[in-house]
Amino acid sequence: LEEELLDVKAHLRTTIEHHELQREELKASNEELQAMNEEMRSAAEELETSKEELQSINEELTTVNQELKIKIEELGHTNDDLRNLMNSTRIGTVFLNRDLRIKLFTPQTREIFNVIPADVGRGLSDITSKLNHAHLIDDAQRVLENLQPLERTVYTNDGRSFLMQISPYRTL
C-alpha cells in the first residue's frame, strides 16, 4: 500500500507540475493575446484617424474640384468672349509663339495670309501671303528680341496697302 501510495503521490506531483506548466503557458499565451489585442486596438484607432484624415482631405478635394469647375466655366466664358471678339473684328490678327508658329488668327487674316485652322502650330514662314514684304519674319524676330512694337505700311501684290503692327505678346 505504501508503494502504491508513493506511486500515486509521484503521479500526483507530476500531474500538478504538468498542470502548473500548462497554467504558466496559458498565462503567457493570455498575456500575448492581450498584447496583440492592444496592438489591434491601437491599429484600429490609427485606421480610424486615417479614415477621418482621408475624409477631411476628400472634402478639401471636393471643394477644390468645385472651385476648379467654376474657374473652368469662367475660362470657357472668357474664351467664348475672346472668340466672339476675334470673329467680329475686321482686323486681321495673327498670334505667334516664340518660335513664330501660329497660335491663333482672326478670320480677317485670310484676306492677306493663306491660312486655314489646320495651320495652327505651323511656322509663319511656311504660310504664303499676298504681302509684297520680304522682311516679315525678320520684323517679327526683331520685335521678339527688342520687345518693342513695330508699325509700318505694307503692300499686297495687287497694290493694296495695309498698316502692319507687330507687338510683343504680353502676359500677366
PDB file of N, CA and C in Angstrom, residues 91-92 112-113 124 129 131-140 142-143 149-155 161-167:
ATOM      1  N   ILE A  91     -10.203  93.201 -88.158  1.00  0.00           N
ATOM      2  CA  ILE A  91      -8.762  93.405 -88.196  1.00  0.00           C
ATOM      3  C   ILE A  91      -8.102  92.040 -88.281  1.00  0.00           C
ATOM      4  N   GLY A  92      -7.284  91.861 -89.283  1.00  0.00           N
ATOM      5  CA  GLY A  92      -6.541  90.615 -89.413  1.00  0.00           C
ATOM      6  C   GLY A  92      -5.454  90.551 -88.344  1.00  0.00           C
ATOM      7  N   ILE A 112      -5.098  88.285 -96.274  1.00  0.00           N
ATOM      8  CA  ILE A 112      -3.688  88.513 -96.604  1.00  0.00           C
ATOM      9  C   ILE A 112      -2.886  87.211 -96.594  1.00  0.00           C
ATOM     10  N   PHE A 113      -3.144  86.353 -95.598  1.00  0.00           N
ATOM     11  CA  PHE A 113      -2.405  85.098 -95.475  1.00  0.00           C
ATOM     12  C   PHE A 113      -3.291  83.929 -95.896  1.00  0.00           C
ATOM     13  N   LEU A 124       5.110  80.631 -89.337  1.00  0.00           N
ATOM     14  CA  LEU A 124       4.630  81.703 -90.206  1.00  0.00           C
ATOM     15  C   LEU A 124       5.391  81.701 -91.531  1.00  0.00           C
ATOM     16  N   SER A 129       1.587  84.334 -98.399  1.00  0.00           N
ATOM     17  CA  SER A 129       0.770  85.528 -98.191  1.00  0.00           C
ATOM     18  C   SER A 129       0.706  86.343 -99.472  1.00  0.00           C
ATOM     19  N   LEU A 131       1.327  89.481 -99.290  1.00  0.00           N
ATOM     20  CA  LEU A 131       2.137  90.658 -98.991  1.00  0.00           C
ATOM     21  C   LEU A 131       3.356  90.733 -99.906  1.00  0.00           C
ATOM     22  N   ASN A 132       3.693  91.943-100.265  1.00  0.00           N
ATOM     23  CA  ASN A 132       4.911  92.198-101.008  1.00  0.00           C
ATOM     24  C   ASN A 132       5.913  92.777-100.003  1.00  0.00           C
ATOM     25  N   HIS A 133       6.227  91.933 -98.977  1.00  0.00           N
ATOM     26  CA  HIS A 133       7.111  92.378 -97.891  1.00  0.00           C
ATOM     27  C   HIS A 133       8.002  91.193 -97.509  1.00  0.00           C
ATOM     28  N   ALA A 134       9.234  91.231 -97.961  1.00  0.00           N
ATOM     29  CA  ALA A 134      10.144  90.097 -97.776  1.00  0.00           C
ATOM     30  C   ALA A 134      10.709  90.006 -96.364  1.00  0.00           C
ATOM     31  N   HIS A 135      10.522  91.014 -95.537  1.00  0.00           N
ATOM     32  CA  HIS A 135      11.171  91.048 -94.220  1.00  0.00           C
ATOM     33  C   HIS A 135      10.202  90.804 -93.060  1.00  0.00           C
ATOM     34  N   LEU A 136       9.072  90.187 -93.327  1.00  0.00           N
ATOM     35  CA  LEU A 136       8.065  89.974 -92.298  1.00  0.00           C
ATOM     36  C   LEU A 136       8.621  89.132 -91.135  1.00  0.00           C
ATOM     37  N   ILE A 137       9.297  88.042 -91.451  1.00  0.00           N
ATOM     38  CA  ILE A 137       9.852  87.168 -90.405  1.00  0.00           C
ATOM     39  C   ILE A 137      10.939  87.911 -89.630  1.00  0.00           C
ATOM     40  N   ASP A 138      11.789  88.645 -90.337  1.00  0.00           N
ATOM     41  CA  ASP A 138      12.828  89.438 -89.668  1.00  0.00           C
ATOM     42  C   ASP A 138      12.209  90.475 -88.734  1.00  0.00           C
ATOM     43  N   ASP A 139      11.133  91.117 -89.191  1.00  0.00           N
ATOM     44  CA  ASP A 139      10.454  92.106 -88.353  1.00  0.00           C
ATOM     45  C   ASP A 139       9.903  91.448 -87.080  1.00  0.00           C
ATOM     46  N   ALA A 140       9.275  90.289 -87.244  1.00  0.00           N
ATOM     47  CA  ALA A 140       8.695  89.588 -86.090  1.00  0.00           C
ATOM     48  C   ALA A 140       9.788  89.179 -85.102  1.00  0.00           C
ATOM     49  N   ARG A 142      12.664  90.641 -84.692  1.00  0.00           N
ATOM     50  CA  ARG A 142      13.187  91.858 -84.080  1.00  0.00           C
ATOM     51  C   ARG A 142      12.284  92.297 -82.915  1.00  0.00           C
ATOM     52  N   VAL A 143      10.979  92.211 -83.120  1.00  0.00           N
ATOM     53  CA  VAL A 143      10.036  92.573 -82.052  1.00  0.00           C
ATOM     54  C   VAL A 143      10.209  91.633 -80.862  1.00  0.00           C
ATOM     55  N   PRO A 149       7.141  97.377 -80.063  1.00  0.00           N
ATOM     56  CA  PRO A 149       6.233  97.228 -81.208  1.00  0.00           C
ATOM     57  C   PRO A 149       6.828  97.851 -82.469  1.00  0.00           C
ATOM     58  N   LEU A 150       6.384  97.322 -83.574  1.00  0.00           N
ATOM     59  CA  LEU A 150       6.852  97.827 -84.859  1.00  0.00           C
ATOM     60  C   LEU A 150       5.614  98.126 -85.695  1.00  0.00           C
ATOM     61  N   GLU A 151       5.634  99.225 -86.408  1.00  0.00           N
ATOM     62  CA  GLU A 151       4.489  99.617 -87.232  1.00  0.00           C
ATOM     63  C   GLU A 151       5.017 100.134 -88.563  1.00  0.00           C
ATOM     64  N   ARG A 152       4.414  99.627 -89.639  1.00  0.00           N
ATOM     65  CA  ARG A 152       4.804 100.121 -90.969  1.00  0.00           C
ATOM     66  C   ARG A 152       3.707  99.824 -91.972  1.00  0.00           C
ATOM     67  N   THR A 153       3.742 100.554 -93.050  1.00  0.00           N
ATOM     68  CA  THR A 153       2.791 100.328 -94.130  1.00  0.00           C
ATOM     69  C   THR A 153       3.375  99.261 -95.041  1.00  0.00           C
ATOM     70  N   VAL A 154       2.533  98.276 -95.370  1.00  0.00           N
ATOM     71  CA  VAL A 154       2.960  97.206 -96.273  1.00  0.00           C
ATOM     72  C   VAL A 154       1.962  97.132 -97.422  1.00  0.00           C
ATOM     73  N   TYR A 155       2.403  96.537 -98.516  1.00  0.00           N
ATOM     74  CA  TYR A 155       1.576  96.455 -99.716  1.00  0.00           C
ATOM     75  C   TYR A 155       1.398  95.003-100.120  1.00  0.00           C
ATOM     76  N   SER A 161      -2.744  98.685 -99.791  1.00  0.00           N
ATOM     77  CA  SER A 161      -1.833  98.995 -98.676  1.00  0.00           C
ATOM     78  C   SER A 161      -2.542  98.703 -97.351  1.00  0.00           C
ATOM     79  N   PHE A 162      -1.730  98.253 -96.384  1.00  0.00           N
ATOM     80  CA  PHE A 162      -2.218  97.936 -95.042  1.00  0.00           C
ATOM     81  C   PHE A 162      -1.240  98.488 -94.022  1.00  0.00           C
ATOM     82  N   LEU A 163      -1.778  98.838 -92.876  1.00  0.00           N
ATOM     83  CA  LEU A 163      -0.923  99.222 -91.762  1.00  0.00           C
ATOM     84  C   LEU A 163      -0.629  97.937 -90.985  1.00  0.00           C
ATOM     85  N   MET A 164       0.643  97.559 -90.931  1.00  0.00           N
ATOM     86  CA  MET A 164       1.048  96.352 -90.222  1.00  0.00           C
ATOM     87  C   MET A 164       1.618  96.764 -88.868  1.00  0.00           C
ATOM     88  N   GLN A 165       1.095  96.149 -87.814  1.00  0.00           N
ATOM     89  CA  GLN A 165       1.611  96.372 -86.469  1.00  0.00           C
ATOM     90  C   GLN A 165       2.052  95.021 -85.918  1.00  0.00           C
ATOM     91  N   ILE A 166       3.283  94.970 -85.432  1.00  0.00           N
ATOM     92  CA  ILE A 166       3.780  93.758 -84.781  1.00  0.00           C
ATOM     93  C   ILE A 166       4.093  94.144 -83.334  1.00  0.00           C
ATOM     94  N   SER A 167       3.427  93.473 -82.407  1.00  0.00           N
ATOM     95  CA  SER A 167       3.599  93.794 -80.988  1.00  0.00           C
ATOM     96  C   SER A 167       3.990  92.544 -80.225  1.00  0.00           C
TER      97      SER A 167
END
